[in-house]
Short mmCIF file of C-alpha atoms and ligand atoms in Angstrom, two decimals:
data_model
loop_
_atom_site.label_atom_id
_atom_site.label_comp_id
_atom_site.label_asym_id
_atom_site.label_seq_id
_atom_site.Cartn_x
_atom_site.Cartn_y
_atom_site.Cartn_z
CA MET S 12 -23.13 -98.18 -14.66
CA VAL S 13 -21.47 -99.35 -17.87
CA ALA S 14 -18.23 -101.22 -18.14
CA VAL S 15 -16.71 -102.02 -21.54
CA ALA S 16 -14.79 -105.01 -22.91
CA ILE S 17 -12.94 -105.17 -26.15
CA LEU S 18 -12.13 -108.45 -27.76
CA ALA S 19 -8.64 -108.18 -29.07
CA ALA S 20 -7.04 -111.59 -28.58
CA GLY S 21 -7.27 -112.82 -32.12
CA LYS S 22 -4.33 -112.98 -34.48
CA GLY S 23 -6.02 -111.60 -37.57
CA THR S 24 -4.79 -114.42 -39.81
CA ARG S 25 -6.12 -112.87 -42.95
CA MET S 26 -3.98 -109.71 -42.56
CA LYS S 27 -0.94 -111.85 -43.20
CA SER S 28 1.03 -109.80 -40.86
CA ASP S 29 3.44 -109.99 -37.90
CA LEU S 30 1.49 -107.21 -36.24
CA PRO S 31 -1.62 -108.16 -34.38
CA LYS S 32 -4.59 -107.01 -36.40
CA VAL S 33 -5.90 -104.53 -33.84
CA LEU S 34 -2.60 -102.65 -34.04
CA HIS S 35 -2.76 -101.97 -37.69
CA PRO S 36 -2.78 -98.19 -38.24
CA MET S 37 -5.55 -96.37 -40.14
CA GLY S 38 -5.49 -92.61 -40.47
CA GLY S 39 -3.10 -91.81 -37.55
CA ARG S 40 -4.52 -94.32 -35.03
CA SER S 41 -4.48 -98.14 -34.69
CA LEU S 42 -7.71 -99.96 -35.14
CA ILE S 43 -8.14 -100.56 -31.41
CA GLU S 44 -7.40 -96.93 -30.65
CA TRP S 45 -10.36 -95.99 -32.84
CA VAL S 46 -12.49 -98.38 -30.91
CA LEU S 47 -11.26 -96.88 -27.55
CA GLN S 48 -11.92 -93.43 -28.92
CA SER S 49 -15.55 -94.28 -29.84
CA LEU S 50 -15.97 -95.50 -26.21
CA ALA S 51 -14.61 -92.40 -24.50
CA PRO S 52 -17.89 -90.30 -24.54
CA ILE S 53 -19.74 -93.18 -22.84
CA GLN S 54 -17.66 -92.62 -19.79
CA PRO S 55 -17.33 -96.32 -18.88
CA MET S 56 -16.44 -97.03 -15.24
CA ARG S 57 -14.14 -99.76 -16.24
CA ARG S 58 -12.27 -100.66 -19.47
CA LEU S 59 -11.21 -104.23 -20.05
CA VAL S 60 -9.21 -105.39 -23.07
CA ILE S 61 -9.04 -109.17 -23.74
CA VAL S 62 -5.61 -109.95 -25.34
CA GLY S 63 -3.83 -113.05 -26.37
CA TYR S 64 -1.85 -113.08 -29.66
CA ARG S 65 1.40 -111.15 -29.22
CA GLN S 66 -0.23 -109.46 -26.21
CA ALA S 67 2.97 -107.78 -25.08
CA LEU S 68 2.82 -105.69 -28.23
CA VAL S 69 -0.85 -104.76 -27.73
CA ARG S 70 -0.33 -103.95 -24.02
CA GLU S 71 2.65 -101.73 -24.81
CA ALA S 72 0.95 -99.97 -27.68
CA LEU S 73 -2.07 -99.20 -25.45
CA SER S 74 -0.28 -98.30 -22.22
CA SER S 75 1.42 -95.48 -23.96
CA LEU S 76 -1.94 -93.90 -24.57
CA ASP S 77 -3.31 -94.60 -21.14
CA GLY S 78 -3.66 -91.92 -18.44
CA ASN S 79 -4.49 -88.25 -18.33
CA ASN S 80 -7.68 -88.58 -20.18
CA GLY S 81 -10.24 -88.77 -17.30
CA LEU S 82 -10.97 -92.40 -18.24
CA PRO S 83 -10.45 -95.35 -15.97
CA PRO S 84 -7.11 -97.28 -16.59
CA LEU S 85 -7.13 -100.08 -19.08
CA GLU S 86 -7.33 -103.52 -17.55
CA PHE S 87 -5.82 -106.34 -19.60
CA VAL S 88 -7.35 -109.69 -19.39
CA GLU S 89 -5.46 -112.67 -20.89
CA GLN S 90 -7.01 -115.34 -23.04
CA THR S 91 -4.15 -117.80 -23.54
CA GLU S 92 -5.89 -119.87 -26.17
CA GLN S 93 -8.27 -118.40 -28.70
CA LEU S 94 -11.22 -120.76 -28.42
CA GLY S 95 -13.90 -118.24 -29.69
CA THR S 96 -15.58 -115.09 -28.79
CA GLY S 97 -17.67 -116.78 -25.96
CA HIS S 98 -14.45 -118.17 -24.46
CA ALA S 99 -12.87 -114.72 -24.67
CA VAL S 100 -15.75 -113.28 -22.66
CA GLN S 101 -15.59 -116.15 -20.15
CA GLN S 102 -12.18 -114.81 -19.25
CA LEU S 103 -13.87 -111.80 -17.65
CA LEU S 104 -15.65 -113.79 -15.06
CA PRO S 105 -13.18 -113.45 -12.23
CA HIS S 106 -12.60 -109.79 -13.02
CA LEU S 107 -16.22 -108.78 -12.96
CA GLU S 108 -17.27 -110.77 -9.91
CA GLY S 109 -20.13 -109.12 -8.26
CA PHE S 110 -20.40 -106.38 -10.92
CA GLN S 111 -24.03 -105.15 -10.95
CA GLY S 112 -23.99 -102.92 -14.02
CA ASP S 113 -24.15 -103.46 -17.86
CA LEU S 114 -21.21 -104.53 -19.96
CA LEU S 115 -20.79 -103.26 -23.43
CA ILE S 116 -18.76 -105.73 -25.46
CA LEU S 117 -17.26 -105.03 -28.89
CA ASN S 118 -14.68 -106.43 -31.26
CA GLY S 119 -11.38 -104.70 -31.55
CA ASP S 120 -11.52 -104.58 -35.29
CA VAL S 121 -14.57 -102.25 -35.88
CA PRO S 122 -12.81 -98.74 -36.19
CA LEU S 123 -15.69 -96.82 -37.74
CA LEU S 124 -18.30 -97.10 -34.94
CA ARG S 125 -19.81 -93.77 -33.85
CA SER S 126 -20.19 -92.97 -30.19
CA GLU S 127 -23.81 -91.93 -30.82
CA THR S 128 -24.61 -95.33 -32.05
CA LEU S 129 -23.16 -96.96 -28.91
CA GLN S 130 -25.06 -94.45 -26.76
CA ARG S 131 -28.33 -95.40 -28.65
CA LEU S 132 -27.65 -99.06 -27.96
CA ILE S 133 -27.11 -98.54 -24.24
CA GLN S 134 -30.11 -96.22 -24.00
CA THR S 135 -32.40 -98.80 -25.55
CA HIS S 136 -30.95 -101.51 -23.39
CA GLN S 137 -31.64 -99.58 -20.15
CA ASP S 138 -35.01 -98.15 -21.20
CA HIS S 139 -36.41 -101.65 -21.92
CA HIS S 140 -34.59 -103.38 -18.98
CA ASN S 141 -33.34 -105.99 -21.47
CA ALA S 142 -30.95 -108.81 -20.47
CA ALA S 143 -29.12 -108.00 -23.76
CA THR S 144 -29.33 -105.58 -26.63
CA ILE S 145 -27.37 -106.10 -29.79
CA LEU S 146 -26.33 -103.89 -32.58
CA THR S 147 -27.51 -105.04 -36.05
CA ALA S 148 -27.25 -103.68 -39.55
CA GLN S 149 -29.00 -104.31 -42.84
CA ILE S 150 -26.24 -104.82 -45.38
CA PRO S 151 -26.04 -105.51 -49.11
CA ASN S 152 -23.50 -108.37 -48.75
CA PRO S 153 -24.10 -110.24 -45.42
CA LYS S 154 -21.78 -113.18 -46.25
CA GLY S 155 -19.68 -114.14 -43.28
CA TYR S 156 -21.74 -112.49 -40.66
CA GLY S 157 -24.19 -113.98 -38.24
CA ARG S 158 -27.78 -113.53 -39.20
CA VAL S 159 -30.27 -111.97 -36.74
CA PHE S 160 -33.88 -113.03 -36.68
CA CYS S 161 -36.36 -110.99 -34.70
CA ASN S 162 -40.05 -110.13 -34.43
CA GLY S 163 -41.79 -106.93 -35.43
CA GLN S 164 -40.97 -105.26 -32.16
CA ASN S 165 -37.14 -105.66 -32.46
CA VAL S 166 -37.19 -108.57 -30.01
CA LEU S 167 -34.48 -111.09 -30.86
CA GLN S 168 -35.53 -114.71 -31.75
CA GLN S 169 -32.19 -116.10 -32.78
CA ILE S 170 -28.71 -115.40 -34.12
CA VAL S 171 -27.36 -117.99 -36.59
CA GLU S 172 -23.72 -117.87 -37.73
CA ASP S 173 -23.37 -117.79 -41.46
CA ARG S 174 -21.89 -121.27 -41.70
CA ASP S 175 -24.79 -122.72 -39.91
CA CYS S 176 -27.47 -120.95 -41.87
CA THR S 177 -29.89 -122.74 -44.14
CA PRO S 178 -30.12 -121.36 -47.66
CA ALA S 179 -33.39 -119.73 -46.68
CA GLN S 180 -31.76 -118.14 -43.53
CA LYS S 181 -28.90 -116.78 -45.64
CA GLN S 182 -31.48 -114.60 -47.53
CA ASN S 183 -31.74 -112.57 -44.30
CA HIS S 184 -29.59 -109.40 -44.67
CA ARG S 185 -29.84 -108.30 -41.03
CA ILE S 186 -26.54 -109.14 -39.38
CA ASN S 187 -25.02 -109.18 -36.03
CA ALA S 188 -22.53 -106.32 -35.74
CA GLY S 189 -20.56 -107.93 -32.91
CA VAL S 190 -21.49 -105.09 -30.54
CA TYR S 191 -23.49 -106.03 -27.50
CA CYS S 192 -24.82 -104.58 -24.29
CA PHE S 193 -25.41 -107.13 -21.52
CA ARG S 194 -26.81 -107.07 -18.06
CA TRP S 195 -23.65 -108.60 -16.68
CA SER S 196 -25.35 -110.58 -13.83
CA ASP S 197 -27.40 -112.39 -16.46
CA LEU S 198 -24.57 -112.97 -18.89
CA ALA S 199 -22.29 -114.20 -16.05
CA LYS S 200 -24.91 -116.99 -15.22
CA ILE S 201 -25.03 -118.21 -18.83
CA LEU S 202 -21.30 -118.00 -19.70
CA PRO S 203 -20.19 -121.26 -17.89
CA ARG S 204 -22.89 -123.16 -19.84
CA LEU S 205 -21.57 -122.47 -23.33
CA THR S 206 -20.39 -125.47 -25.37
CA ALA S 207 -18.09 -125.66 -28.41
CA ASP S 208 -20.71 -127.81 -30.07
CA ASN S 209 -20.53 -126.29 -33.61
CA ASP S 210 -18.74 -126.64 -36.83
CA GLN S 211 -15.84 -124.44 -35.74
CA ASN S 212 -15.47 -126.05 -32.30
CA GLU S 213 -15.49 -122.70 -30.74
CA TYR S 214 -17.38 -121.09 -27.92
CA TYR S 215 -19.73 -118.57 -29.49
CA LEU S 216 -20.69 -115.33 -27.63
CA THR S 217 -23.76 -115.45 -29.90
CA ASP S 218 -24.96 -118.66 -28.14
CA ALA S 219 -25.00 -116.78 -24.90
CA VAL S 220 -27.24 -114.16 -26.55
CA ASN S 221 -29.61 -116.93 -27.77
CA PHE S 222 -29.93 -118.18 -24.11
CA LEU S 223 -30.88 -114.76 -22.69
CA ASP S 224 -34.37 -113.17 -22.55
CA PRO S 225 -35.49 -110.49 -23.41
CA VAL S 226 -32.89 -109.49 -26.03
CA MET S 227 -33.63 -106.58 -28.38
CA VAL S 228 -31.82 -105.33 -31.47
CA VAL S 229 -30.89 -101.84 -32.51
CA ASP S 230 -30.17 -101.21 -36.25
CA VAL S 231 -27.28 -98.85 -37.14
CA GLU S 232 -28.28 -96.02 -39.39
CA ASP S 233 -25.29 -96.28 -41.61
CA TYR S 234 -24.04 -99.75 -42.06
CA GLN S 235 -20.49 -98.68 -42.96
CA GLU S 236 -20.05 -97.99 -39.20
CA ILE S 237 -19.88 -101.68 -38.29
CA LEU S 238 -17.51 -102.84 -40.97
CA GLY S 239 -15.02 -105.16 -39.36
CA ILE S 240 -11.49 -105.24 -40.63
CA ASN S 241 -10.35 -108.86 -41.46
CA ASP S 242 -7.93 -108.30 -44.34
CA ARG S 243 -6.05 -105.52 -46.02
CA LYS S 244 -8.72 -104.90 -48.59
CA GLN S 245 -11.20 -104.13 -45.88
CA LEU S 246 -8.59 -101.94 -44.19
CA ALA S 247 -8.37 -99.83 -47.32
CA VAL S 248 -12.17 -99.68 -47.67
CA ALA S 249 -12.51 -98.44 -44.06
CA TYR S 250 -9.68 -95.93 -44.53
CA ASP S 251 -11.56 -94.53 -47.57
CA ILE S 252 -14.79 -94.18 -45.50
CA LEU S 253 -12.91 -92.52 -42.77
CA GLN S 254 -11.25 -90.06 -45.20
CA THR S 255 -14.68 -89.12 -46.71
CA ARG S 256 -16.11 -88.49 -43.37
CA ILE S 257 -13.03 -86.29 -42.37
CA LYS S 258 -13.02 -84.40 -45.66
CA ASN S 259 -16.74 -83.84 -45.57
CA TYR S 260 -16.40 -82.45 -42.16
CA TRP S 261 -13.65 -79.97 -43.08
CA MET S 262 -15.36 -78.88 -46.36
CA THR S 263 -18.51 -78.18 -44.32
CA ALA S 264 -16.38 -76.19 -41.89
CA GLY S 265 -15.16 -73.90 -44.69
CA VAL S 266 -12.00 -75.47 -45.94
CA THR S 267 -11.44 -75.85 -49.77
CA LEU S 268 -10.07 -79.22 -50.94
CA ILE S 269 -9.17 -78.65 -54.58
CA ASP S 270 -8.92 -82.45 -55.20
CA PRO S 271 -10.27 -84.42 -52.26
CA ASN S 272 -9.34 -87.75 -53.91
CA SER S 273 -5.60 -87.01 -53.98
CA THR S 274 -5.62 -85.53 -50.40
CA THR S 275 -5.45 -87.43 -47.19
CA ILE S 276 -6.21 -85.89 -43.69
CA ASP S 277 -5.62 -87.57 -40.34
CA ASP S 278 -8.32 -87.37 -37.62
CA ARG S 279 -6.32 -85.13 -35.31
CA VAL S 280 -5.58 -82.40 -37.85
CA GLN S 281 -7.28 -79.05 -37.21
CA LEU S 282 -8.00 -76.72 -40.01
CA GLU S 283 -9.48 -73.09 -39.96
CA PRO S 284 -11.96 -71.72 -42.44
CA ASP S 285 -10.53 -70.45 -45.74
CA VAL S 286 -7.66 -72.79 -45.69
CA VAL S 287 -7.02 -74.24 -49.24
CA ILE S 288 -5.55 -77.64 -49.69
CA GLU S 289 -4.12 -78.25 -53.12
CA PRO S 290 -3.82 -81.69 -54.74
CA GLN S 291 -1.42 -84.40 -53.65
CA THR S 292 -1.21 -83.08 -50.11
CA HIS S 293 -1.20 -85.10 -46.91
CA LEU S 294 -1.84 -83.78 -43.49
CA ARG S 295 -0.99 -85.95 -40.60
CA GLY S 296 -0.67 -86.09 -36.75
CA GLU S 297 -1.34 -83.04 -34.57
CA THR S 298 -1.26 -80.54 -37.41
CA LEU S 299 -2.97 -77.15 -37.19
CA ILE S 300 -3.37 -74.89 -40.17
CA LYS S 301 -4.76 -71.35 -39.60
CA THR S 302 -6.99 -69.38 -41.84
CA GLY S 303 -5.97 -68.07 -45.27
CA SER S 304 -3.10 -70.58 -45.77
CA ARG S 305 -2.58 -72.57 -48.95
CA ILE S 306 -0.93 -75.90 -48.67
CA GLY S 307 0.24 -77.79 -51.70
CA PRO S 308 0.27 -79.10 -54.29
CA GLY S 309 2.50 -81.93 -53.33
CA SER S 310 3.15 -81.31 -49.66
CA LEU S 311 3.28 -83.37 -46.55
CA ILE S 312 2.68 -81.76 -43.09
CA GLU S 313 3.06 -84.00 -40.00
CA ASN S 314 2.66 -82.39 -36.51
CA GLY S 315 3.07 -79.02 -38.17
CA GLN S 316 1.71 -75.73 -36.74
CA ILE S 317 1.11 -73.46 -39.55
CA GLY S 318 0.09 -69.77 -39.10
CA ARG S 319 -2.26 -67.56 -41.17
CA ASN S 320 -1.74 -66.79 -44.76
CA VAL S 321 1.18 -69.16 -45.17
CA THR S 322 1.86 -70.91 -48.45
CA VAL S 323 3.65 -74.25 -48.67
CA LEU S 324 4.49 -75.50 -52.14
CA TYR S 325 5.92 -79.01 -52.82
CA SER S 326 7.48 -79.28 -49.35
CA VAL S 327 7.68 -81.53 -46.30
CA ILE S 328 7.18 -80.14 -42.81
CA THR S 329 7.41 -82.40 -39.80
CA ASN S 330 7.35 -81.52 -36.06
CA SER S 331 7.91 -77.94 -36.91
CA SER S 332 6.04 -74.58 -36.95
CA VAL S 333 5.71 -71.70 -39.48
CA ALA S 334 4.35 -68.33 -38.45
CA ASP S 335 1.97 -65.95 -40.35
CA GLY S 336 2.64 -64.91 -43.94
CA THR S 337 5.64 -67.08 -44.44
CA ARG S 338 6.27 -68.71 -47.82
CA VAL S 339 7.77 -72.19 -47.91
CA GLY S 340 9.06 -74.05 -51.02
CA PRO S 341 9.10 -75.30 -53.55
CA TYR S 342 11.11 -78.19 -52.27
CA ALA S 343 11.88 -77.24 -48.65
CA HIS S 344 12.14 -79.68 -45.73
CA LEU S 345 11.39 -78.41 -42.20
CA ASN S 346 12.03 -81.03 -39.57
CA ARG S 347 12.73 -81.85 -35.98
CA GLN S 348 11.60 -78.60 -34.36
CA ALA S 349 12.28 -76.02 -37.01
CA HIS S 350 10.43 -72.85 -35.90
CA VAL S 351 10.08 -70.12 -38.59
CA GLY S 352 8.88 -66.67 -37.70
CA SER S 353 6.34 -64.58 -39.73
CA GLY S 354 6.85 -62.98 -43.09
CA CYS S 355 9.83 -65.29 -43.80
CA ARG S 356 10.75 -66.89 -47.14
CA ILE S 357 12.12 -70.49 -47.03
CA GLY S 358 12.87 -71.32 -50.58
CA ASN S 359 14.02 -73.91 -52.99
CA PHE S 360 15.93 -76.85 -51.84
CA VAL S 361 16.33 -75.61 -48.27
CA GLU S 362 16.44 -77.81 -45.17
CA LEU S 363 15.84 -76.56 -41.74
CA LYS S 364 16.46 -78.69 -38.74
CA ASN S 365 16.16 -77.99 -35.01
CA SER S 366 16.44 -74.22 -35.69
CA THR S 367 14.58 -70.99 -34.75
CA LEU S 368 14.12 -68.13 -37.21
CA GLY S 369 12.92 -64.66 -36.41
CA ASP S 370 10.51 -62.65 -38.37
CA LYS S 371 11.18 -61.51 -42.07
CA THR S 372 14.24 -63.82 -42.31
CA ASN S 373 15.05 -65.48 -45.65
CA VAL S 374 16.71 -68.66 -46.40
CA ALA S 375 15.75 -68.67 -50.08
CA HIS S 376 18.06 -71.05 -51.97
CA LEU S 377 19.98 -74.34 -51.60
CA SER S 378 20.81 -74.18 -47.79
CA TYR S 379 21.06 -76.44 -44.85
CA ILE S 380 20.43 -74.65 -41.51
CA GLY S 381 20.66 -77.11 -38.60
CA ASP S 382 20.90 -76.48 -34.85
CA ALA S 383 20.90 -72.72 -35.38
CA SER S 384 19.12 -69.58 -34.03
CA LEU S 385 18.67 -66.83 -36.51
CA GLY S 386 17.36 -63.35 -35.52
CA SER S 387 14.94 -61.19 -37.62
CA GLN S 388 15.52 -59.82 -41.03
CA VAL S 389 18.45 -62.10 -41.54
CA ASN S 390 19.31 -62.95 -45.07
CA ILE S 391 21.09 -66.29 -45.76
CA GLY S 392 22.84 -66.19 -49.02
CA GLY S 393 22.23 -69.10 -51.43
CA GLY S 394 24.11 -72.25 -50.67
CA THR S 395 25.04 -71.26 -47.07
CA ILE S 396 25.45 -74.34 -44.92
CA THR S 397 25.81 -74.64 -41.15
CA ALA S 398 28.52 -77.21 -40.47
CA ASN S 399 26.86 -78.29 -37.31
CA TYR S 400 28.40 -81.74 -36.78
CA ASP S 401 32.03 -82.45 -35.98
CA GLY S 402 31.67 -86.23 -36.31
CA VAL S 403 30.94 -86.68 -32.59
CA LYS S 404 28.76 -83.81 -31.35
CA LYS S 405 26.27 -81.39 -32.83
CA HIS S 406 27.03 -77.64 -32.23
CA ARG S 407 24.86 -74.57 -32.51
CA THR S 408 25.17 -71.44 -34.72
CA ASN S 409 23.72 -68.08 -33.57
CA ILE S 410 23.15 -65.25 -36.02
CA GLY S 411 22.04 -61.79 -34.96
CA ASP S 412 19.37 -59.55 -36.45
CA ARG S 413 19.73 -58.08 -40.08
CA THR S 414 22.91 -60.04 -40.80
CA LYS S 415 23.59 -61.12 -44.39
CA THR S 416 25.66 -64.25 -45.08
CA GLY S 417 27.13 -64.41 -48.67
CA VAL S 418 26.55 -67.14 -51.18
CA ASN S 419 28.26 -70.44 -50.39
CA ASN S 420 29.24 -69.56 -46.80
CA SER S 421 30.17 -72.43 -44.52
CA LEU S 422 29.31 -71.58 -40.98
CA VAL S 423 31.39 -73.86 -38.76
CA ALA S 424 29.60 -74.35 -35.40
CA PRO S 425 29.89 -73.73 -32.54
CA LEU S 426 29.70 -70.20 -33.84
CA THR S 427 28.17 -66.96 -32.73
CA ILE S 428 27.71 -64.27 -35.44
CA GLY S 429 26.54 -60.76 -34.20
CA ALA S 430 23.84 -58.53 -35.51
CA ASP S 431 24.36 -56.32 -38.58
CA VAL S 432 27.08 -58.38 -40.02
CA ILE S 433 27.95 -58.91 -43.71
CA ILE S 434 29.90 -61.90 -44.78
CA GLY S 435 31.65 -62.19 -48.18
CA ALA S 436 30.71 -64.77 -50.67
CA GLY S 437 32.47 -68.12 -50.40
CA SER S 438 33.65 -67.57 -46.83
CA THR S 439 34.29 -70.30 -44.28
CA ILE S 440 33.59 -68.78 -40.96
CA THR S 441 35.13 -70.64 -38.02
CA GLU S 442 35.43 -67.89 -35.38
CA ASP S 443 32.82 -65.75 -33.75
CA LEU S 444 32.02 -62.36 -35.39
CA PRO S 445 31.01 -59.20 -33.33
CA ASP S 446 28.10 -56.97 -34.19
CA ASP S 447 28.44 -54.48 -37.09
CA CYS S 448 31.27 -55.80 -39.09
CA LEU S 449 32.20 -57.13 -42.51
CA ALA S 450 33.88 -60.47 -42.63
CA ILE S 451 35.72 -62.14 -45.47
CA ALA S 452 37.44 -65.54 -45.06
CA ARG S 453 38.64 -66.88 -48.35
CA ALA S 454 41.84 -66.98 -50.32
CA ARG S 455 42.56 -63.82 -52.27
CA GLN S 456 41.98 -64.02 -55.98
CA VAL S 457 45.09 -64.43 -58.18
CA VAL S 458 45.18 -63.39 -61.87
CA LYS S 459 48.12 -64.61 -64.05
CA PRO S 460 47.83 -63.10 -67.56
CA GLU S 461 51.25 -64.25 -68.95
CA ARG S 462 50.83 -67.97 -69.21
CA GLY S 463 49.51 -68.35 -72.83
CA VAL S 464 46.05 -69.56 -71.80
CA GLN S 465 44.30 -68.33 -74.83
CA SER S 466 46.52 -70.13 -77.37
CA LYS S 467 46.12 -73.41 -75.37
CA LEU S 468 42.37 -73.11 -75.31
CA LYS S 469 42.25 -72.31 -79.03
CA LEU S 470 44.36 -75.44 -79.84
CA MET S 471 42.05 -77.61 -77.73
CA ALA S 472 38.95 -76.14 -79.56
CA GLU S 473 40.50 -76.93 -82.96
CA LYS S 474 41.28 -80.51 -81.95
CA LYS S 475 37.68 -81.02 -80.91
CA ALA S 476 36.37 -79.64 -84.08
CA ASP S 477 38.59 -82.05 -85.96
CA GLY S 478 36.83 -84.87 -84.08
C1 LIG X 523 -18.42 -112.51 -34.92
C2 LIG X 523 -19.86 -113.00 -34.56
C3 LIG X 523 -20.73 -112.80 -35.75
C4 LIG X 523 -20.72 -111.42 -36.11
C5 LIG X 523 -19.35 -110.91 -36.40
C6 LIG X 523 -19.34 -109.38 -36.62
C7 LIG X 523 -19.42 -114.92 -33.02
C8 LIG X 523 -19.47 -116.40 -32.78
N1 LIG X 523 -19.77 -114.46 -34.25
O1 LIG X 523 -17.89 -113.39 -36.09
O2 LIG X 523 -22.15 -113.26 -35.41
O3 LIG X 523 -21.54 -111.17 -37.33
O4 LIG X 523 -18.48 -111.20 -35.34
O5 LIG X 523 -18.06 -108.87 -36.98
O6 LIG X 523 -19.11 -114.19 -32.07
N2 LIG X 523 -11.54 -112.93 -30.56
C9 LIG X 523 -10.92 -113.14 -29.31
N3 LIG X 523 -10.75 -114.41 -28.84
C10 LIG X 523 -11.24 -115.47 -29.62
C11 LIG X 523 -11.78 -115.34 -30.80
C12 LIG X 523 -11.98 -113.96 -31.25
O7 LIG X 523 -10.45 -112.19 -28.71
O8 LIG X 523 -11.09 -116.60 -29.15
C13 LIG X 523 -11.69 -111.53 -31.01
C14 LIG X 523 -11.04 -111.30 -32.26
O9 LIG X 523 -9.71 -110.71 -32.06
C15 LIG X 523 -12.04 -110.22 -32.92
C16 LIG X 523 -13.31 -110.45 -32.38
O10 LIG X 523 -13.09 -111.39 -31.22
O11 LIG X 523 -11.61 -108.96 -32.56
C17 LIG X 523 -14.25 -111.17 -33.32
O12 LIG X 523 -13.79 -112.55 -33.72
P1 LIG X 523 -13.96 -113.13 -35.17
O13 LIG X 523 -13.32 -114.52 -35.20
O14 LIG X 523 -13.42 -112.23 -36.22
O15 LIG X 523 -15.56 -113.29 -35.22
P2 LIG X 523 -16.45 -113.33 -36.58
O16 LIG X 523 -16.10 -114.68 -37.14
O17 LIG X 523 -16.21 -112.15 -37.39
CA1 LIG X 524 -14.46 -110.50 -37.57
#
């Protein structure tokens, strides 16, 4: 029986931000979301989050993720004044009265923890029937962290906060990661006895650890896991570590990253083998890219569903899908539910918005297609624009199979154009067109040879030459 508690009441002063520290985003999730995610495989029976600074924001951000995940609901516990980590945990006393299991406590600012590490901590704790078991790391630069002293059997003797260490104690590179597993009934007895008798006048959770017996330590294998985020430099360092993890994972899974350093990939992105990601490409959100597709250089895909053998060149695709074998770009923008069929060509300087395109349909040059449904094998002439907005409302345009619009057509919605239609260049279409017709809607060309145009132009050219 394991319950978990996350300490997230602090302000995060060193972030110099209006946003509470634990809500800062990193690779598609906030810091505290990462922590919650690392806790999920543990199947905790309760999930408590201690909130304080701008707690309404933290509650709101987390409640939108709650539910439908098979996990117990988040329980928010208020710490009105931030008087230290021990004080934060004291707030749990009324909520966990009579609880007979173990309590895993961790800081809300350690986004890189692996679930396996937490499982190992809990396993050691339970196998040895410890009062508490704490996660430790041997790190090159231990400055700022509490130092952990233990005997040869990994039994804790003492934790000393950095500021209370003697110069000799500071030489110890084994640090307290701020991740603890407690037998709750033992911790609950100790908590009321904590004092703020130290140089920060704070109630230290580490003091509680020092009172308990026996306490064991578990070293993390990779110290990067326990990096806490206190400022924006550490946020960038952690993001870099996260990116290395994600990219190594995908390269091992058969994805080519031509230039990993100029590419970023969010955690929820899914890639199939033989996908090639070219330089300067960023994949975000719930994006899926199927085998054989080549993305980039210079592309951003956010919540994009990309089929097999698609190419995307210098383009932006958000909340949209592209089916097999379609070519996108250079310089295309697909957004807000643009759904493109297979074997299509979406070309240079084309925007698609809230539109559906059938298979083998081309929108190759300089077009805006918004709120439209296009059939299969449609060809949209260069510069064709759907006039979808009348200043008040958006209207739809429907175009049937095999229809070809001319260059520079304006299609004024609401509008339905049948299948097998040809529209003349430069036409402004305001009325529906039936299947199988030719439509021309423009002024007839007028030619007036008698006006002496040539002599005028020659005169102008001579003047120019004279300067
Ligand atoms: C703490 C540990 C230190 C350890 C380090 C690991 C103590 C006394 N020290 O130090 O041994 O090496 O973590 O990162 O615990 N918080 C609250 N309420 C408070 C104070 C803090 O919720 O009143 C939360 C913060 O939001 C943060 C976490 O507790 O998520 C840690 O607090 P912080 O002040 O950063 O502790 P450290 O000084 O880093
Ligand atoms: Ca910290």
